[in-house]
């Protein structure tokens, strides 16, 4: 049925009953909606937008993980909503910061990547208080240090929240983190088995295709395995691993633990562990991607100077493996299979659309080329990060999608098109290699749910890691489906309990049995199902109401609170003005994670700095290095060129954060530290962690800007100082004259010339200049230059 509403253009938005019910519930509480791909999360989002804007005036922010998806959402909103098109604004990093400030003032609904909003929150270009709704599309990203999490935390206490995702994973702790970061009060889940969504589910058949590797590959892999086993046996003999049957993840975890071992053995163990990891990666490349990708990787290792890289390249078995592969013309059997499959699909329907997913950009290029050679219209679609010139701009991405819609047969893509991109009805998806993640499996397979239902083919090289990844993803997806409903019940229960305790509205609940996340028993599951059945019956009673009824009820209940809400809003704004931070710190854009922490205590400006990482005053610039980066910069000799640049400022400072210096010998480390202090004259301060670093930066900035009254200015490179800054800079060059004293001298004598010609007794008339200081100043100005 079409939705009629003053904010919706006629006959532009159809909403199914389950969408209306979910949206209605989402209007009552801050909600996370988990809905399979292709079931219309966008419709739910629009219903919530009009519901909120019907209640009160304000701005709306929609987060989307990629620029093409931002553009897609923006177009869709303009097609449906009765809001002036110039007030529906797409915000990406391509828009200059100053222009974004102006757009925030005039816009009503904003669709943006989280990184842009994160930068604007840190730099105070956006006023969060003006927003009444935040919608987090692909909300499963709202964890850890992701920009989604930072933005959500900034908004969650200020406005209404809606999170949308098709695949949150099966870990209740991860779900709780998402809910915590978004301030979620309620969770709505629909699966393929729910009666109200079953009629709309496009079934996708998952078909594995197993391929034999050629003999040359098998022989090469045998040689690589022998080299790998030798390294793993070495680690086992030292007792750092229990078995040579270890996974790559376990080996990565081991690598970080080895730094704690004794000096005599740890460097050797770290080197061997690194070799084992490189060999595992090389093996995976040959098994899943093919000859060229493997040989390119070995070639890269040969250009590296590390002992682990040299050891692999010089290993006789690796050399034999390389020679074997150079003699064969076979790239990988998957390539021929892809061409064969695509041709078969297009013979049935020449207008068919097909998506091929692969992990590596090199493989994307290879697939596009071979398809073109076979007369097939293939289009490349990769991410924007520019690696060796292979990235695509946002404009190129949008053009690629439009071209695929109009004339292309095949879209060959990396993971960038897994989420939400508006791709036309696709009946065939090909996985060039399996993915071990259930979230990515669901997202990729979901591309084939846009039509009547299609097929997803997964190419698997027999007897390789492809098999393990495929089984892992299937198992995780099965677990997610099994637990999702139970998790929904447990999650809502936890959220309710958390809200009750926070608001202190009810007495402490009686002691009850806790159901652990991974131990939901059959009896407990039955109880969950019984409770859910009761809840479903209640929902069925509500199904006679439309979304407009819910909006009306929601509006009536909220009207009594509007005046109070507006009053609270004014108070919050007044409070934020009164708590304006007294110091400012200029932070290099590459230090954004620290900027997130600093912005709580200081006004932060993000810039691309020519020298250092943090500008704390007109004379103090700080370079920050983690212990690991400090060691690496000594090894690759970056450190001393960076220190030369740092010497451009009056008072440079080096902060070294952390305590893990294990990759380098103690004598070399001490030598480097002494060189920094004595040869370059740069003080070093050591901190244990990020929190200590932030605290130190704040204290230095406070001393410089509040106590010494020094301005925050960049005084190197191309930046031009004002006349006032130049005058002060010249006077500050005098002995024992800081920023505050320079100000007093200039105010007293009016000009630089009069300061420099003043006699000792005249200088002593200025507060802070005693007899000794006056003598030092006159000596510098009058002594003969030798």
XYZ file of C-alpha atoms in Angstrom:
786
model
C 0.000 0.000 0.000
C 1.130 3.564 -0.719
C 1.720 5.775 2.310
C -0.092 9.098 2.414
C 1.508 11.797 4.531
C 2.071 15.558 4.251
C 5.841 14.978 4.037
C 5.640 12.183 1.414
C 5.029 12.743 -2.306
C 1.917 10.873 -3.558
C 2.431 7.295 -4.745
C 6.191 7.279 -4.139
C 6.463 5.096 -1.035
C 4.969 1.664 -0.588
C 5.214 0.109 2.864
C 4.447 -3.482 3.777
C 2.720 -4.272 7.041
C 5.885 -5.505 8.800
C 7.702 -2.309 7.732
C 4.914 -0.196 9.221
C 4.953 -2.155 12.493
C 8.764 -1.958 12.819
C 8.707 1.778 12.052
C 5.931 2.344 14.586
C 7.913 0.583 17.307
C 11.039 2.462 16.257
C 9.214 5.755 16.806
C 8.545 4.846 20.434
C 12.097 3.904 21.448
C 15.642 4.160 20.149
C 15.680 1.003 18.046
C 18.077 -1.367 16.297
C 16.372 -3.056 13.331
C 17.830 -6.334 12.033
C 16.236 -7.195 8.680
C 17.459 -9.465 5.849
C 18.804 -7.828 2.693
C 16.160 -6.816 0.184
C 13.300 -6.369 2.672
C 13.171 -2.579 2.581
C 15.148 -0.998 5.399
C 15.039 2.287 3.441
C 11.228 2.381 3.640
C 11.411 1.935 7.423
C 13.961 4.740 7.676
C 11.731 7.138 5.696
C 8.689 6.283 7.827
C 10.685 7.047 10.963
C 11.964 10.331 9.459
C 8.434 11.591 8.691
C 7.234 10.367 12.088
C 9.921 12.323 13.946
C 9.614 15.464 11.779
C 5.833 15.387 12.247
C 6.403 15.549 16.009
C 8.963 18.365 16.128
C 11.240 20.519 14.048
C 14.924 19.754 13.716
C 17.584 18.239 11.499
C 18.108 14.585 10.509
C 21.416 12.783 9.933
C 21.766 9.486 8.056
C 25.102 7.668 8.200
C 26.134 5.407 5.316
C 29.482 3.569 5.008
C 30.463 4.618 1.472
C 30.195 7.617 -0.815
C 28.158 5.841 -3.526
C 25.674 4.730 -0.859
C 25.468 8.300 0.455
C 24.587 9.528 -3.036
C 22.067 6.713 -3.485
C 20.249 7.504 -0.222
C 20.205 11.202 -1.071
C 18.597 10.607 -4.482
C 15.975 8.316 -2.943
C 15.029 10.849 -0.259
C 14.632 13.603 -2.858
C 12.357 11.329 -4.915
C 10.054 10.570 -1.971
C 10.036 13.415 0.563
C 8.134 16.672 0.209
C 11.132 18.663 1.398
C 12.992 21.207 -0.712
C 15.693 19.323 -2.596
C 18.427 21.791 -1.631
C 17.698 20.973 2.027
C 18.487 17.260 1.460
C 22.273 17.241 1.335
C 24.911 14.582 0.670
C 28.099 15.204 2.661
C 31.362 13.532 1.712
C 35.033 14.326 2.151
C 35.052 15.903 -1.321
C 33.154 18.926 0.081
C 35.562 21.440 1.701
C 35.111 21.917 5.467
C 34.173 25.621 5.171
C 31.432 24.790 2.691
C 30.114 22.043 4.996
C 29.669 24.620 7.777
C 27.404 26.633 5.459
C 25.508 23.485 4.403
C 24.824 22.551 8.046
C 23.154 25.940 8.473
C 20.811 25.687 5.507
C 20.115 21.925 5.294
C 17.379 19.811 6.878
C 18.332 16.187 6.114
C 21.974 15.169 5.761
C 23.345 11.893 4.392
C 27.028 11.451 5.169
C 29.881 9.055 5.648
C 30.732 8.721 9.359
C 34.309 9.877 8.776
C 33.089 13.300 7.588
C 30.798 13.773 10.595
C 33.561 12.573 12.932
C 35.936 15.223 11.552
C 33.264 17.920 11.840
C 32.422 16.980 15.436
C 36.112 17.145 16.401
C 36.546 20.494 14.620
C 33.196 21.796 15.976
C 31.776 22.504 12.538
C 28.512 20.704 13.358
C 26.078 21.479 16.188
C 24.765 18.120 17.406
C 22.085 19.890 19.481
C 20.194 20.855 16.294
C 19.478 17.228 15.327
C 16.324 15.317 16.262
C 17.140 11.991 14.561
C 20.208 9.891 13.738
C 19.843 6.896 11.404
C 22.843 4.542 11.258
C 22.598 2.452 8.097
C 24.753 -0.709 8.212
C 24.818 -0.257 11.995
C 26.984 -3.358 12.569
C 29.959 -0.998 12.001
C 29.176 0.781 15.290
C 31.904 -0.990 17.269
C 35.483 -0.436 18.409
C 37.285 2.651 17.089
C 35.148 2.929 13.948
C 33.914 6.415 13.057
C 30.356 5.043 13.346
C 30.939 4.455 17.069
C 32.422 7.921 17.668
C 29.550 9.720 15.913
C 26.891 7.561 17.584
C 28.265 8.291 21.059
C 28.140 12.019 20.298
C 24.495 11.863 19.151
C 22.911 9.152 21.316
C 21.965 11.381 24.258
C 20.875 14.296 22.066
C 18.274 12.833 19.701
C 16.213 9.835 18.585
C 18.144 6.889 17.103
C 17.442 4.197 14.497
C 20.050 1.554 13.619
C 19.632 -0.616 10.504
C 21.546 -3.782 9.575
C 21.089 -7.070 7.747
C 23.869 -8.933 9.513
C 24.932 -7.946 13.026
C 26.723 -11.245 13.763
C 25.865 -13.842 16.384
C 27.900 -12.503 19.305
C 25.689 -10.983 21.988
C 28.618 -8.972 23.396
C 29.163 -7.353 19.989
C 25.440 -6.629 19.764
C 25.477 -5.096 23.228
C 28.384 -2.874 22.174
C 26.404 -1.708 19.124
C 23.390 -1.006 21.347
C 25.507 0.788 23.942
C 27.168 3.030 21.346
C 23.821 3.903 19.746
C 21.914 4.237 23.020
C 19.488 1.538 21.845
C 16.436 0.809 24.027
C 14.720 -1.821 21.857
C 15.668 -4.373 19.172
C 13.471 -5.448 16.233
C 14.509 -8.665 14.446
C 12.997 -10.351 11.405
C 14.441 -13.513 9.854
C 13.584 -15.472 6.717
C 11.390 -17.742 8.851
C 9.044 -15.020 10.180
C 5.568 -15.347 8.722
C 5.127 -11.630 8.011
C 8.278 -11.446 5.865
C 8.225 -14.904 4.224
C 6.154 -13.775 1.208
C 8.746 -11.124 0.357
C 11.909 -13.211 0.740
C 13.799 -13.848 -2.488
C 15.424 -17.232 -2.001
C 19.053 -17.522 -2.999
C 20.570 -20.927 -3.583
C 24.200 -21.214 -2.455
C 26.176 -23.498 -4.786
C 29.812 -24.472 -4.115
C 31.917 -25.333 -7.188
C 35.072 -27.275 -6.353
C 38.002 -27.159 -8.739
C 41.191 -29.257 -8.986
C 44.450 -27.366 -8.989
C 46.941 -28.171 -11.785
C 49.897 -30.458 -10.971
C 52.404 -27.594 -11.078
C 50.386 -25.793 -8.397
C 50.248 -28.905 -6.230
C 54.016 -29.414 -6.492
C 54.687 -25.746 -5.720
C 52.316 -25.866 -2.731
C 54.069 -28.964 -1.435
C 57.391 -27.099 -1.491
C 55.854 -24.046 0.243
C 54.317 -26.332 2.886
C 57.713 -27.932 3.569
C 59.275 -24.499 4.083
C 56.363 -23.488 6.339
C 56.519 -26.689 8.416
C 60.218 -26.137 9.106
C 59.431 -22.728 10.607
C 56.492 -24.055 12.619
C 58.564 -27.010 13.883
C 61.222 -24.537 15.060
C 58.553 -22.642 17.055
C 57.153 -25.914 18.433
C 60.602 -27.120 19.543
C 61.019 -23.899 21.483
C 57.693 -24.589 23.164
C 55.931 -21.430 21.944
C 53.293 -23.441 20.053
C 51.791 -26.851 20.885
C 51.264 -28.061 17.337
C 52.303 -27.186 13.808
C 48.597 -27.231 12.888
C 48.164 -23.588 13.781
C 45.975 -20.970 12.086
C 47.103 -17.626 10.747
C 45.077 -15.817 13.426
C 46.773 -17.827 16.182
C 50.174 -17.087 14.657
C 49.442 -13.336 14.583
C 48.475 -13.459 18.268
C 51.659 -15.416 19.045
C 53.803 -12.815 17.265
C 52.709 -10.098 19.706
C 53.374 -12.361 22.721
C 56.940 -13.179 21.683
C 58.163 -9.690 22.623
C 57.973 -10.711 26.282
C 60.589 -13.496 25.880
C 64.250 -13.270 26.919
C 66.581 -11.122 24.824
C 68.664 -14.146 23.791
C 65.878 -15.928 21.904
C 63.047 -13.495 21.226
C 64.516 -11.890 18.079
C 65.009 -15.292 16.500
C 61.501 -16.410 17.473
C 59.946 -13.195 16.145
C 61.825 -13.575 12.858
C 60.749 -17.196 12.380
C 57.146 -16.368 13.307
C 57.190 -13.558 10.747
C 58.514 -15.943 8.105
C 55.758 -18.438 8.892
C 53.102 -15.734 8.523
C 54.531 -14.606 5.168
C 54.622 -18.179 3.902
C 51.019 -18.779 5.003
C 49.957 -15.667 3.106
C 51.926 -16.700 0.011
C 50.307 -20.138 0.159
C 46.809 -18.621 0.421
C 47.493 -16.381 -2.581
C 48.572 -19.278 -4.771
C 45.667 -21.488 -3.655
C 42.873 -18.961 -4.018
C 44.103 -16.286 -6.458
C 46.618 -17.820 -8.817
C 50.127 -17.754 -10.191
C 50.569 -14.021 -10.966
C 49.368 -12.767 -7.596
C 51.678 -15.242 -5.831
C 54.700 -14.293 -7.963
C 54.014 -10.565 -7.439
C 54.062 -11.139 -3.681
C 57.369 -13.036 -3.802
C 58.790 -10.252 -5.959
C 57.775 -7.683 -3.321
C 59.503 -9.752 -0.626
C 62.690 -9.802 -2.691
C 62.801 -5.985 -2.598
C 62.479 -5.866 1.203
C 65.516 -5.657 3.488
C 64.153 -7.561 6.486
C 65.784 -10.833 7.500
C 62.464 -12.700 7.328
C 61.818 -11.584 3.725
C 65.374 -12.455 2.648
C 65.136 -15.859 4.330
C 62.002 -16.749 2.352
C 63.285 -15.486 -0.996
C 66.583 -17.382 -0.523
C 64.907 -20.604 0.574
C 65.732 -23.234 -2.071
C 62.203 -24.688 -1.906
C 60.578 -21.314 -2.616
C 62.901 -20.820 -5.567
C 61.913 -24.215 -6.944
C 58.220 -23.352 -6.457
C 58.684 -20.092 -8.380
C 60.490 -21.891 -11.256
C 57.730 -24.511 -11.467
C 55.044 -21.839 -11.760
C 56.994 -19.837 -14.335
C 56.940 -22.876 -16.625
C 53.142 -23.243 -16.605
C 50.698 -21.177 -18.668
C 47.834 -21.816 -16.256
C 46.923 -18.728 -14.207
C 44.283 -20.464 -12.040
C 41.441 -22.828 -12.982
C 38.993 -20.370 -11.412
C 39.572 -17.879 -14.243
C 38.487 -20.275 -16.972
C 35.540 -21.405 -14.849
C 34.335 -17.818 -14.407
C 34.420 -17.207 -18.166
C 32.584 -20.487 -18.797
C 29.860 -19.677 -16.222
C 29.317 -16.113 -17.426
C 29.031 -17.252 -21.036
C 26.438 -19.868 -20.008
C 24.344 -17.288 -18.111
C 24.453 -14.830 -21.022
C 23.478 -17.503 -23.557
C 20.246 -17.954 -21.623
C 19.636 -14.197 -21.352
C 21.892 -11.696 -23.130
C 20.659 -8.885 -20.827
C 21.542 -10.787 -17.647
C 23.365 -8.941 -14.855
C 26.074 -10.779 -12.888
C 28.281 -9.720 -9.978
C 31.678 -11.296 -9.298
C 33.260 -10.701 -5.894
C 36.960 -11.068 -5.221
C 39.225 -10.006 -2.381
C 42.141 -8.566 -4.381
C 42.287 -5.647 -6.790
C 44.856 -7.473 -8.942
C 42.303 -10.242 -9.466
C 39.617 -7.669 -10.362
C 41.867 -6.343 -13.135
C 42.636 -9.854 -14.343
C 38.961 -10.873 -14.440
C 37.870 -7.707 -16.252
C 40.605 -8.188 -18.874
C 39.850 -11.847 -19.534
C 36.101 -11.168 -19.786
C 36.750 -8.344 -22.259
C 38.930 -10.696 -24.300
C 35.934 -13.012 -24.517
C 33.624 -10.230 -25.735
C 31.814 -9.765 -22.397
C 30.972 -6.280 -21.074
C 32.689 -6.298 -17.685
C 32.955 -3.291 -15.393
C 35.491 -2.771 -12.609
C 34.283 -1.571 -9.197
C 36.842 -1.081 -6.423
C 37.389 1.155 -3.392
C 38.727 4.690 -3.282
C 41.930 4.111 -1.317
C 44.657 4.739 -3.828
C 47.107 1.846 -3.819
C 49.644 2.038 -6.613
C 47.184 4.146 -8.618
C 44.475 1.471 -8.629
C 41.797 3.250 -6.576
C 38.567 4.670 -8.053
C 37.262 8.146 -7.315
C 33.708 8.628 -6.089
C 32.731 9.945 -9.525
C 34.211 6.860 -11.201
C 32.338 4.579 -8.782
C 28.993 6.250 -9.529
C 29.700 6.106 -13.268
C 30.565 2.402 -12.995
C 27.260 1.581 -11.284
C 25.260 3.611 -13.831
C 27.118 1.931 -16.678
C 26.402 -1.492 -15.182
C 22.698 -0.629 -14.916
C 22.452 0.523 -18.529
C 24.824 -1.578 -20.606
C 27.112 -3.851 -18.579
C 26.679 -7.587 -18.119
C 29.207 -8.181 -15.330
C 30.313 -6.103 -12.353
C 33.662 -7.297 -10.973
C 34.065 -5.930 -7.474
C 35.997 -6.041 -4.236
C 34.127 -5.850 -0.924
C 33.195 -2.183 -1.549
C 29.892 -3.213 -3.197
C 28.862 -5.666 -0.476
C 26.776 -3.135 1.410
C 23.715 -1.278 0.275
C 24.821 0.001 -3.146
C 21.827 0.424 -5.474
C 22.580 -2.328 -7.967
C 19.799 -3.517 -10.328
C 18.118 -6.922 -10.025
C 20.859 -9.534 -10.076
C 20.160 -13.248 -10.338
C 23.745 -14.479 -10.275
C 26.569 -13.789 -7.854
C 29.975 -15.475 -8.132
C 32.400 -15.620 -5.208
C 35.896 -15.929 -6.699
C 36.980 -17.155 -3.272
C 35.045 -17.952 -0.059
C 34.992 -15.446 2.809
C 35.283 -16.697 6.414
C 32.918 -14.011 7.746
C 29.182 -14.746 8.039
C 28.441 -11.013 7.764
C 30.255 -10.726 4.443
C 28.734 -13.974 3.172
C 25.239 -12.617 3.865
C 26.021 -9.205 2.373
C 27.502 -10.656 -0.832
C 24.828 -13.294 -1.287
C 22.212 -10.600 -0.671
C 23.160 -9.008 -3.977
C 21.254 -11.873 -5.642
C 18.092 -11.175 -3.618
C 17.183 -8.088 -5.550
C 15.256 -9.970 -8.212
C 12.979 -13.000 -8.026
C 15.665 -14.854 -6.141
C 18.863 -16.136 -7.634
C 21.972 -18.223 -7.204
C 25.282 -17.570 -5.513
C 28.219 -19.669 -6.698
C 31.350 -20.072 -4.570
C 34.542 -21.198 -6.316
C 36.627 -23.472 -4.089
C 40.059 -24.876 -4.843
C 39.974 -28.455 -3.561
C 42.096 -29.304 -0.545
C 43.046 -25.682 0.192
C 42.185 -22.971 2.723
C 39.185 -22.169 0.497
C 37.480 -25.241 1.987
C 38.080 -24.084 5.564
C 36.840 -20.536 4.883
C 33.683 -21.854 3.226
C 32.849 -24.184 6.131
C 33.607 -21.438 8.659
C 31.234 -18.925 7.045
C 28.410 -21.476 6.754
C 28.792 -22.517 10.387
C 28.823 -18.913 11.616
C 25.741 -18.046 9.567
C 23.901 -21.078 10.884
C 24.805 -20.085 14.445
C 23.685 -16.528 13.819
C 20.271 -17.643 12.576
C 19.889 -20.113 15.448
C 20.733 -17.570 18.084
C 19.339 -14.372 16.595
C 15.818 -14.696 17.967
C 17.098 -15.859 21.344
C 19.635 -13.068 21.347
C 16.859 -10.609 20.496
C 14.939 -11.696 23.586
C 18.023 -11.680 25.817
C 19.184 -8.366 24.397
C 15.853 -6.651 24.951
C 15.822 -8.136 28.449
C 19.314 -6.780 29.190
C 18.465 -3.392 27.697
C 15.273 -3.168 29.738
C 17.120 -4.109 32.920
C 19.849 -1.561 32.152
C 17.273 1.195 31.594
C 15.421 0.287 34.775
C 18.609 0.438 36.830
C 19.734 3.701 35.242
C 16.390 5.469 35.653
C 15.717 3.902 39.077
C 12.068 3.631 38.190
C 11.461 0.214 39.687
C 12.823 -1.888 42.530
C 15.735 -4.248 42.012
C 14.493 -7.390 40.171
C 14.448 -10.704 42.026
C 17.351 -13.087 41.565
C 17.004 -15.076 38.376
C 18.924 -17.581 36.296
C 21.350 -15.940 33.877
C 21.444 -17.395 30.367
C 24.979 -17.243 29.049
C 25.498 -16.151 25.457
C 26.754 -19.521 24.200
C 24.804 -21.869 26.489
C 21.142 -21.404 25.644
C 19.718 -24.815 26.599
C 16.753 -26.553 25.007
C 14.538 -25.818 28.027
C 15.592 -22.173 28.069
C 15.033 -21.909 24.330
C 11.464 -23.201 24.797
C 10.865 -20.507 27.399
C 12.191 -17.893 24.987
C 9.914 -19.182 22.217
C 6.886 -19.119 24.574
C 7.613 -15.518 25.548
C 8.159 -14.570 21.927
C 4.863 -16.230 20.936
C 3.016 -14.075 23.474
C 4.769 -10.989 22.139
C 3.891 -11.974 18.558
C 0.227 -12.361 19.512
C 0.281 -8.840 20.909
C 1.852 -7.611 17.675
C -0.869 -9.333 15.615
C -3.513 -7.403 17.552
C -1.785 -4.186 16.513
C -1.601 -5.031 12.818
C -4.960 -3.399 12.037
C -3.377 -0.010 12.675
C -1.437 1.806 9.957
C 1.756 3.751 10.327
C -0.223 6.997 10.325
C -2.188 5.811 13.360
C 1.060 5.107 15.180
C 2.477 8.474 14.204
C -0.661 10.179 15.460
C -0.479 8.323 18.789
C 3.247 9.025 19.033
C 2.635 12.711 18.277
C -0.136 13.045 20.881
C 1.969 11.397 23.608
C 4.928 13.606 22.740
C 3.153 16.993 22.502
C 2.996 17.389 26.264
C 6.761 16.950 26.406
C 7.685 19.338 23.586
C 7.902 22.489 25.704
C 9.972 20.703 28.310
C 12.233 19.249 25.600
C 12.775 22.685 24.031
C 13.609 24.117 27.451
C 16.124 21.315 28.059
C 17.611 21.959 24.640
C 18.123 25.673 25.394
C 19.702 24.803 28.737
C 22.071 22.336 27.052
C 23.131 24.938 24.473
C 23.691 27.550 27.189
C 25.717 25.005 29.188
C 27.862 24.101 26.174
C 28.574 27.791 25.545
C 29.562 28.359 29.181
C 31.872 25.336 29.076
C 33.831 26.502 26.048
C 37.291 24.943 26.114
C 40.019 27.501 26.965
C 42.823 25.928 24.898
C 43.237 24.975 21.270
C 45.389 22.255 19.691
C 46.172 21.877 15.997
C 46.340 18.151 15.168
C 47.704 16.472 12.057
C 44.952 14.642 10.153
C 46.847 11.353 10.515
C 46.474 11.599 14.307
C 42.671 11.606 14.193
C 42.295 8.876 16.811
C 44.097 11.059 19.360
C 42.087 14.080 18.173
C 38.914 12.202 19.206
C 40.213 12.091 22.774
C 41.642 15.617 22.790
C 38.415 17.243 21.618
C 36.844 16.536 25.033
C 39.313 18.942 26.656
C 40.366 21.375 23.933
C 39.248 23.029 20.727
C 40.783 20.817 18.047
C 41.636 21.841 14.506
C 42.604 19.102 12.042
C 45.236 20.099 9.482
C 47.854 18.500 7.280
C 50.969 19.507 9.190
C 54.309 19.896 7.444
C 56.189 19.273 10.704
C 55.154 17.293 13.781
C 51.802 15.924 14.877
C 50.537 18.524 17.368
C 50.922 22.300 17.519
C 50.461 23.407 21.155
C 51.562 27.053 20.819
C 53.474 29.341 18.476
C 56.713 27.677 19.584
C 55.886 24.142 20.797
C 55.346 21.376 18.241
C 55.159 17.728 19.281
C 56.015 14.627 17.296
C 54.328 11.505 18.723
C 55.594 8.006 18.094
C 54.461 4.719 19.521
C 57.331 2.555 20.799
C 56.886 0.255 17.806
C 56.908 3.133 15.319
C 59.970 4.640 17.023
C 61.835 1.349 16.570
C 60.685 0.998 12.952
C 61.729 4.583 12.170
C 65.231 3.794 13.497
C 65.442 0.631 11.375
C 64.236 2.257 8.136
C 66.113 5.506 8.960
C 63.029 7.755 8.813
C 63.630 9.066 12.317
C 66.528 11.414 11.681
C 65.024 13.103 8.614
C 61.846 13.706 10.668
C 63.935 15.164 13.490
C 65.628 17.594 11.063
C 62.179 18.877 10.100
C 61.143 19.080 13.740
C 64.144 21.363 14.400
C 62.433 24.032 12.263
C 60.351 25.025 15.288
C 61.583 26.886 18.370
C 60.700 24.276 20.984
C 60.280 20.802 19.452
C 59.301 17.836 21.603
C 59.242 14.086 20.963
C 56.739 11.890 22.836
C 57.348 8.137 22.755
C 54.284 6.153 23.778
C 54.398 2.560 25.020
C 57.104 0.214 26.256
C 57.518 -2.394 23.543
C 60.991 -1.753 22.023
C 61.760 -5.425 21.482
C 62.570 -5.442 17.772
C 65.818 -3.571 18.298
C 68.837 -4.254 20.475
C 68.986 -2.287 23.710
C 72.294 -0.617 22.788
C 70.925 0.600 19.443
C 67.826 1.939 21.182
C 69.862 3.850 23.779
C 72.137 5.217 21.059
C 69.149 6.553 19.097
C 67.609 8.174 22.197
C 70.909 9.867 23.130
C 71.288 11.100 19.553
C 67.825 12.682 19.656
C 68.634 14.486 22.904
C 72.260 15.571 22.328
C 72.765 15.684 18.534
C 69.385 17.217 17.711
C 68.691 18.936 21.028
C 65.129 17.617 21.142
C 63.706 16.635 24.549
C 61.964 13.242 24.826
C 59.037 12.439 27.102
C 57.896 8.832 27.605
C 54.259 7.850 28.217
C 52.794 4.423 28.970
C 49.637 4.707 26.890
C 47.336 6.968 24.855
C 45.625 8.385 27.956
C 48.961 9.550 29.390
C 49.860 11.119 26.039
C 46.574 13.028 25.877
C 46.995 14.224 29.470
C 50.527 15.417 28.737
C 49.500 17.282 25.560
C 46.698 19.050 27.444
C 49.013 20.087 30.300
C 51.658 21.472 27.922
C 48.998 23.350 25.924
C 47.545 24.811 29.134
C 50.988 25.948 30.316
C 51.796 27.560 26.972
C 48.448 29.165 26.227
C 47.057 29.968 29.692
C 50.128 30.581 31.834
C 52.593 31.884 29.235
C 49.799 33.562 27.203
C 51.306 32.299 23.969
C 49.159 32.174 20.825
C 48.538 28.990 18.835
C 50.213 29.592 15.475
C 52.109 27.529 12.935
C 55.454 29.253 12.373
C 57.131 27.232 9.673
C 56.644 26.319 6.062
C 54.543 28.573 3.843
C 52.403 30.099 6.607
C 52.830 33.902 6.672
C 52.840 35.666 10.045
C 50.858 38.829 10.566
C 52.710 42.090 11.362
C 51.811 41.733 15.040
C 53.123 38.143 15.094
C 56.361 39.200 13.380
C 56.916 41.999 15.924
C 56.313 39.643 18.807
C 58.516 36.968 17.250
C 61.440 39.394 17.001
C 61.106 40.572 20.617
C 60.750 36.985 21.862
C 64.213 36.273 20.425
C 65.726 38.376 23.234
C 67.160 36.498 26.269
C 64.623 35.261 28.833
C 61.728 36.905 26.954
C 58.623 34.765 26.534
C 55.312 35.506 24.872
C 53.722 37.325 27.806
C 56.794 39.507 28.454
C 57.139 40.308 24.733
C 53.541 41.593 24.836
C 54.294 43.830 27.829
C 57.478 45.209 26.257
C 55.724 46.078 22.990
C 52.768 47.654 24.785
C 55.162 49.784 26.874
C 57.555 50.886 24.120
C 55.007 50.786 21.236
C 57.545 49.660 18.575
C 60.214 46.974 18.140
C 62.777 49.686 17.451
C 62.143 51.398 20.812
C 62.406 48.044 22.635
C 65.796 47.438 21.062
C 67.112 50.958 21.794
C 65.798 51.140 25.369
C 68.388 51.483 28.146
C 68.610 49.141 31.138
C 66.696 51.403 33.517
C 63.962 51.924 30.882
C 63.637 48.166 30.357
C 63.322 47.666 34.137
C 60.179 49.832 34.125
C 58.350 46.899 32.497
C 56.894 44.288 34.854
C 58.993 41.114 34.811
C 62.279 42.756 33.790
C 64.766 42.872 36.613
C 68.332 44.182 36.618
C 69.887 40.862 35.553
C 67.427 40.318 32.683
C 67.865 43.922 31.502
C 71.663 43.447 31.392
C 71.295 40.219 29.338
C 69.046 41.989 26.834
C 71.404 44.963 26.439
C 74.432 42.667 26.119
C 72.873 40.767 23.208
C 71.930 44.033 21.487
C 75.272 45.811 21.980
C 77.964 43.111 22.017
C 80.276 42.958 18.993
C 79.547 39.970 16.710
C 82.549 37.624 16.638
